Coordinates of C-alpha atoms and ligand atoms in Angstrom, one line a residue:
M1 CA 18.8 -14.8 -11.3
E2 CA 17.0 -12.1 -13.3
P3 CA 13.5 -11.3 -12.1
R4 CA 11.0 -12.9 -14.4
I5 CA 7.9 -10.9 -15.3
I6 CA 5.2 -13.3 -16.4
P7 CA 1.6 -12.6 -17.4
A8 CA -0.7 -13.9 -14.6
S9 CA -2.1 -16.9 -16.4
D10 CA -3.6 -19.8 -14.4
N11 CA -0.3 -21.7 -15.0
A12 CA 1.8 -18.8 -13.8
I13 CA -0.3 -18.5 -10.6
S14 CA 0.1 -22.2 -9.9
R15 CA 3.9 -21.8 -10.3
A16 CA 3.9 -18.7 -8.0
A17 CA 1.9 -20.6 -5.4
R18 CA 4.5 -23.5 -5.4
L19 CA 7.3 -21.0 -5.1
L20 CA 5.5 -19.3 -2.1
R21 CA 5.0 -22.7 -0.4
D22 CA 8.7 -23.4 -0.9
G23 CA 9.6 -20.2 0.9
A24 CA 10.5 -18.0 -2.1
L25 CA 9.3 -14.5 -2.7
V26 CA 6.7 -13.6 -5.4
A27 CA 5.5 -10.2 -6.5
F28 CA 1.9 -10.0 -7.4
P29 CA -0.8 -7.5 -8.3
T30 CA -3.5 -6.3 -5.9
E31 CA -6.2 -3.7 -6.5
T32 CA -4.0 -1.2 -4.6
V33 CA -0.4 -1.7 -5.5
Y34 CA 1.9 -4.6 -6.3
G35 CA 2.9 -6.7 -3.2
L36 CA 6.1 -8.6 -2.4
G37 CA 4.7 -11.8 -1.0
G38 CA 6.2 -14.5 1.2
D39 CA 4.8 -17.3 3.5
A40 CA 3.6 -15.5 6.6
T41 CA 4.1 -18.6 8.7
S42 CA 7.8 -18.9 7.8
D43 CA 10.4 -16.8 9.6
R44 CA 12.9 -17.4 6.8
A45 CA 10.5 -16.2 4.1
V46 CA 9.6 -13.1 6.1
A47 CA 13.2 -12.4 6.8
R48 CA 13.8 -12.5 3.0
I49 CA 11.1 -9.9 2.5
F50 CA 12.8 -7.5 5.0
A51 CA 16.1 -8.1 3.3
A52 CA 14.7 -7.5 -0.2
K53 CA 13.1 -4.3 0.8
D54 CA 16.0 -3.1 3.0
R55 CA 13.2 -2.3 5.4
P56 CA 13.7 -1.3 9.1
R57 CA 12.8 -4.3 11.2
F58 CA 10.3 -2.5 13.3
N59 CA 7.9 -2.0 10.5
P60 CA 5.2 -4.8 10.6
L61 CA 3.9 -6.5 7.4
I62 CA 0.3 -6.9 6.3
V63 CA -0.8 -10.5 6.2
H64 CA -3.0 -11.3 3.2
V65 CA -5.8 -13.9 3.1
P66 CA -8.6 -14.7 0.7
G67 CA -11.4 -13.7 3.2
L68 CA -12.8 -13.5 6.7
A69 CA -12.9 -17.3 7.2
E70 CA -9.1 -17.5 6.7
A71 CA -8.5 -14.4 8.7
E72 CA -10.4 -15.4 11.9
P73 CA -7.8 -18.0 13.1
L74 CA -5.1 -15.3 12.8
G75 CA -6.6 -12.3 14.6
E76 CA -9.2 -11.7 17.3
F77 CA -12.3 -10.3 15.5
D78 CA -14.8 -8.5 17.7
E79 CA -18.2 -7.5 16.3
R80 CA -16.8 -4.2 14.8
A81 CA -14.0 -6.0 13.0
R82 CA -16.5 -8.5 11.6
I83 CA -18.8 -5.8 10.4
A84 CA -15.9 -3.9 8.7
A85 CA -14.6 -7.1 7.1
R86 CA -18.0 -8.2 5.8
H87 CA -18.6 -4.7 4.4
F88 CA -15.2 -4.0 2.8
W89 CA -13.6 -7.4 2.1
P90 CA -12.4 -8.4 -0.2
G91 CA -11.1 -4.9 -0.7
P92 CA -8.5 -2.2 0.1
L93 CA -8.9 -2.2 3.9
T94 CA -6.3 -3.5 6.4
L95 CA -7.6 -4.3 9.9
V96 CA -5.1 -4.2 12.8
L97 CA -6.3 -6.7 15.4
P98 CA -4.9 -8.6 18.4
R99 CA -2.8 -11.4 17.0
R100 CA -3.9 -15.0 17.9
T101 CA -0.8 -16.9 18.9
S102 CA -2.4 -20.1 17.8
G103 CA -2.5 -18.8 14.2
G104 CA 1.1 -19.8 13.5
L105 CA 2.2 -16.5 12.0
S106 CA 5.9 -15.7 12.0
L107 CA 6.6 -13.2 14.9
L108 CA 8.9 -11.4 12.6
A109 CA 5.9 -10.5 10.3
S110 CA 4.3 -8.6 13.2
A111 CA 7.7 -7.0 14.1
G112 CA 7.3 -8.1 17.7
L113 CA 3.9 -6.5 18.2
D114 CA 1.1 -8.5 19.7
T115 CA -1.2 -7.2 16.9
V116 CA -1.5 -8.2 13.3
G117 CA -2.6 -6.3 10.2
L118 CA -5.0 -8.4 8.1
R119 CA -6.3 -7.8 4.6
A120 CA -8.3 -9.7 1.9
P121 CA -7.4 -8.1 -1.4
R122 CA -10.1 -8.2 -4.1
H123 CA -7.8 -8.3 -7.2
P124 CA -8.7 -11.6 -9.0
V125 CA -5.0 -12.5 -9.4
A126 CA -4.3 -11.9 -5.7
Q127 CA -7.4 -13.9 -4.8
S128 CA -6.4 -16.9 -7.0
L129 CA -2.9 -16.8 -5.7
L130 CA -3.9 -16.8 -2.1
R131 CA -6.3 -19.6 -2.6
A132 CA -3.8 -21.7 -4.6
T133 CA -1.1 -21.2 -2.0
G134 CA -3.4 -22.0 0.9
K135 CA -1.3 -20.1 3.4
P136 CA -1.4 -16.5 4.8
I137 CA 0.9 -14.3 2.7
A138 CA 2.9 -11.5 4.3
S139 CA 3.2 -8.8 1.8
P140 CA 4.4 -5.2 1.9
S141 CA 4.3 -3.1 -1.2
A142 CA 7.0 -4.4 -3.6
N143 CA 9.3 -1.4 -3.5
R144 CA 12.5 -0.8 -1.6
S145 CA 11.9 0.8 1.8
G146 CA 11.2 4.6 1.6
R147 CA 10.3 4.6 -2.1
V148 CA 7.0 5.0 -3.8
S149 CA 4.8 1.9 -4.2
P150 CA 4.9 0.1 -7.5
T151 CA 1.7 0.1 -9.6
T152 CA 3.1 -1.9 -12.5
A153 CA 5.2 -5.1 -12.9
A154 CA 8.0 -3.0 -14.5
H155 CA 8.2 -0.8 -11.4
V156 CA 8.6 -3.9 -9.3
A157 CA 11.5 -5.2 -11.5
A158 CA 13.2 -1.8 -11.3
E159 CA 12.8 -1.7 -7.5
L160 CA 13.6 -5.2 -6.4
G161 CA 15.5 -6.8 -9.2
K162 CA 16.9 -10.1 -8.4
S163 CA 15.5 -10.7 -4.9
V164 CA 12.1 -11.8 -6.2
A165 CA 11.7 -15.2 -7.9
L166 CA 8.7 -14.2 -10.1
I167 CA 6.7 -11.1 -10.9
L168 CA 3.1 -11.9 -11.8
D169 CA 2.0 -9.2 -14.3
A170 CA -1.7 -8.2 -14.6
G171 CA -1.2 -4.6 -15.8
P172 CA -1.5 -1.4 -13.8
C173 CA -3.2 -1.6 -10.4
P174 CA -6.8 -0.2 -10.6
V175 CA -6.7 1.8 -7.3
G176 CA -3.1 2.8 -7.3
L177 CA -2.9 3.8 -3.6
E178 CA -2.2 1.5 -0.7
S179 CA -5.0 0.1 1.5
T180 CA -6.5 2.0 4.4
V181 CA -5.1 0.8 7.7
L182 CA -7.6 0.8 10.6
D183 CA -6.6 -0.1 14.1
L184 CA -9.4 -1.9 16.0
T185 CA -7.4 -2.9 19.0
G186 CA -8.6 0.0 21.2
R187 CA -12.0 1.3 22.3
L188 CA -12.3 3.7 19.3
P189 CA -11.2 2.7 15.8
V190 CA -8.0 4.6 14.8
L191 CA -7.2 5.4 11.2
L192 CA -3.4 4.7 11.0
R193 CA -3.1 5.2 7.2
P194 CA -5.7 6.9 5.0
G195 CA -6.2 4.9 1.8
A196 CA -8.6 3.6 -0.8
V197 CA -11.4 3.0 1.7
T198 CA -12.2 6.6 2.8
L199 CA -12.6 8.0 6.3
E200 CA -16.1 9.0 5.3
Q201 CA -17.0 5.4 4.4
L202 CA -15.6 4.0 7.6
A203 CA -17.3 6.6 9.8
E204 CA -20.6 5.8 8.1
L205 CA -20.3 2.1 9.0
L206 CA -18.5 2.3 12.4
G207 CA -19.3 5.8 13.8
N208 CA -16.6 7.9 15.4
I209 CA -13.0 7.2 14.0
E210 CA -9.9 8.7 15.5
T211 CA -7.2 9.8 13.2
L212 CA -3.5 10.0 14.1
Q213 CA -3.8 13.8 14.5
T214 CA -6.5 13.3 17.1
A215 CA -5.1 10.1 18.7
S216 CA -2.9 10.9 21.7
E217 CA -0.5 8.0 21.2
A218 CA 2.6 8.1 19.1
P219 CA 2.1 6.7 15.5
R220 CA 1.4 3.0 15.6
A221 CA 1.8 2.5 11.9
P222 CA 5.5 3.0 11.2
G223 CA 4.6 3.4 7.5
S224 CA 3.2 6.8 8.6
L225 CA 6.8 8.1 9.3
P226 CA 6.9 11.5 7.6
S227 CA 9.5 10.7 5.0
H228 CA 8.0 7.5 3.7
Y229 CA 7.3 7.3 -0.1
A230 CA 10.0 9.7 -1.1
P231 CA 11.1 10.5 -4.7
D232 CA 14.6 11.8 -5.2
L233 CA 13.6 15.2 -6.3
P234 CA 12.1 17.8 -3.9
L235 CA 8.4 17.9 -4.0
R236 CA 6.2 20.9 -3.6
F237 CA 2.4 20.7 -3.3
D238 CA -0.5 23.2 -3.6
A239 CA 1.5 24.6 -6.5
L240 CA -0.2 27.3 -8.6
E241 CA 2.8 28.9 -10.2
A242 CA 5.8 27.4 -12.0
R243 CA 9.4 27.6 -10.7
P244 CA 12.2 27.1 -13.3
G245 CA 12.7 23.6 -14.5
E246 CA 10.0 21.9 -12.5
A247 CA 7.7 19.1 -13.7
L248 CA 4.0 19.5 -12.8
L249 CA 1.5 16.9 -11.7
A250 CA -1.7 18.6 -12.8
F251 CA -5.2 18.1 -11.5
G252 CA -8.2 19.5 -13.2
A253 CA -8.9 21.0 -16.7
E254 CA -6.2 23.7 -16.6
A255 CA -2.5 23.7 -15.7
P256 CA -0.6 26.9 -14.9
P257 CA 1.9 27.8 -17.6
G258 CA 5.7 27.7 -17.5
F259 CA 6.5 24.1 -16.3
A260 CA 9.2 22.1 -18.0
E261 CA 6.7 19.2 -18.3
V262 CA 3.0 18.7 -17.4
L263 CA 1.8 15.2 -16.4
W264 CA -1.9 14.9 -15.7
L265 CA -3.1 13.1 -12.6
S266 CA -6.7 13.7 -13.9
R267 CA -7.8 16.3 -16.4
A268 CA -11.4 15.6 -15.3
G269 CA -10.6 16.4 -11.7
D270 CA -11.5 12.8 -10.8
L271 CA -9.9 11.7 -7.5
A272 CA -10.0 8.0 -8.3
E273 CA -8.2 8.5 -11.6
A274 CA -5.7 10.8 -9.8
A275 CA -5.0 8.1 -7.2
A276 CA -4.5 5.4 -9.9
N277 CA -2.0 7.6 -11.7
L278 CA -0.2 9.1 -8.7
F279 CA 2.8 6.7 -8.1
A280 CA 3.5 6.1 -11.8
L281 CA 3.5 9.8 -12.5
L282 CA 5.7 10.5 -9.4
R283 CA 8.2 8.1 -10.9
Q284 CA 7.9 9.6 -14.3
A285 CA 8.5 13.1 -12.9
D286 CA 11.4 12.0 -10.7
R287 CA 14.1 12.6 -13.3
P288 CA 17.4 14.5 -13.1
E289 CA 16.5 16.8 -16.0
F290 CA 13.9 18.5 -13.7
T291 CA 14.7 20.6 -10.7
G292 CA 11.7 19.5 -8.7
I293 CA 8.2 18.1 -8.8
A294 CA 5.2 20.5 -8.2
V295 CA 1.7 19.2 -7.6
M296 CA -1.5 21.2 -8.0
P297 CA -3.9 21.4 -5.0
I298 CA -5.9 18.2 -4.5
P299 CA -9.2 18.5 -2.5
E300 CA -9.0 17.1 1.0
R301 CA -12.0 14.8 0.9
G302 CA -12.6 11.1 0.1
L303 CA -9.6 9.6 -1.8
G304 CA -8.0 13.1 -1.8
R305 CA -7.1 12.6 1.8
A306 CA -5.0 9.6 1.0
I307 CA -3.4 11.3 -2.0
N308 CA -2.5 14.3 0.1
D309 CA -1.2 12.1 2.8
R310 CA 1.3 10.4 0.3
L311 CA 2.2 13.8 -1.1
R312 CA 2.9 15.3 2.3
R313 CA 5.2 12.4 3.0
A314 CA 6.9 12.7 -0.3
A315 CA 7.5 16.4 0.4
A316 CA 8.8 15.8 4.0
P317 CA 12.4 16.8 4.7
R318 CA 14.8 13.8 4.7
Ligands
TXA1 O1 -2.4 -1.9 -0.2 C1 -1.6 -2.4 0.6 O2 -1.8 -2.4 1.8 C2 -0.3 -3.0 0.1 C3 -0.7 -4.3 -0.7 C4 0.5 -5.0 -1.2 O3 -1.6 -5.1 0.0 N1 0.6 -3.3 1.1 C5 1.2 -2.4 1.8 O4 2.1 -2.8 2.8 O5 1.1 -1.2 1.6 P1 3.2 -2.0 3.4 O6 4.0 -2.9 4.2 O7 3.9 -1.2 2.4 O8 2.4 -1.0 4.4 C6 1.8 -1.6 5.6 C7 1.4 -0.6 6.6 C8 2.6 0.0 7.2 O9 2.3 1.4 7.5 C9 2.6 -0.8 8.5 O10 3.3 -0.1 9.6 C10 1.1 -1.0 8.8 O11 0.6 -1.2 7.6 N2 0.9 -2.2 9.7 C11 1.0 -3.5 9.3 N3 0.8 -4.3 10.4 C12 0.6 -3.5 11.4 C13 0.3 -3.6 12.8 N4 0.2 -4.8 13.4 N5 0.1 -2.5 13.6 C14 0.2 -1.3 13.1 N6 0.4 -1.1 11.8 C15 0.6 -2.1 11.0
MG2 MG1 4.9 0.3 1.5

């Protein structure tokens, strides 16, 4: 069965919802990246997701719901969690909370942890699909494990091919970087993955936030393994001078000379624009005619933190 890319009309969304209720996998757009969705209450559907992604079993999946009302039965919300959800949902924030056993979630989705990652995406297609399906949807990014996340329907088809029944197409994802993952199971909130909701925004709402650098425990988000999100070519960041044959991801008005190709993350030096372009341009630069991918310095603030996090992982030795 060839994957079918279908514009996300009301009809297509109804069809996708039926497929999901029947245990099939559907790829759909969110404001961050495209997700590979399956019924989060079905072990079989969740197992299919792991198989399609070729993902190590220990990596838990984010469970997607339309909003706080649908999330409450699945996780234990304390006051902090409610405040965060009310402020940032629907939107690009995943909350890791103690899992409620009465919620009926597949244990496989949490990869054996007694916690659950919950997120209410704000993309209108994701919202309609979740409401039409009427079930929590487990959904990792719709790429094979260890590859960069897809921000267009064509990326999804290239990554997952036949294992997905339907790909709902709503054009490029507006944010382009995965959601922020915030662990609220301990006394202090811990930022497990920087993302579209910034550390600064979270700290303003919740006060002191630990990051994985400051937290004493081993990484709790396996997606923060160093070599996640890897292109095939070597990647070099903070690049200010060309090396022979490299492609450059440029940021700001001027690119240094001598690169084999220059692709602009943002000419205006705009971090949101750079985030939205990052994964598509990484794919575009990841071609055998280049010797490597160089990236100009990106400021370590706001969304720049999430961009640099993904770049550091893409540059990590494998
Ligand atoms: O923006 C996004 O979050 C996208 C879209 C599709 O919603 N999804 C996504 O899922 O990026 P995925 O599976 O590629 O990344 C999920 C991250 C992983 O780093 C995973 O380890 C972490 O969230 N995570 C999920 N549940 C968790 C849990 N219970 N405890 C700790 N980390 C968890
Ligand atoms: Mg992913």
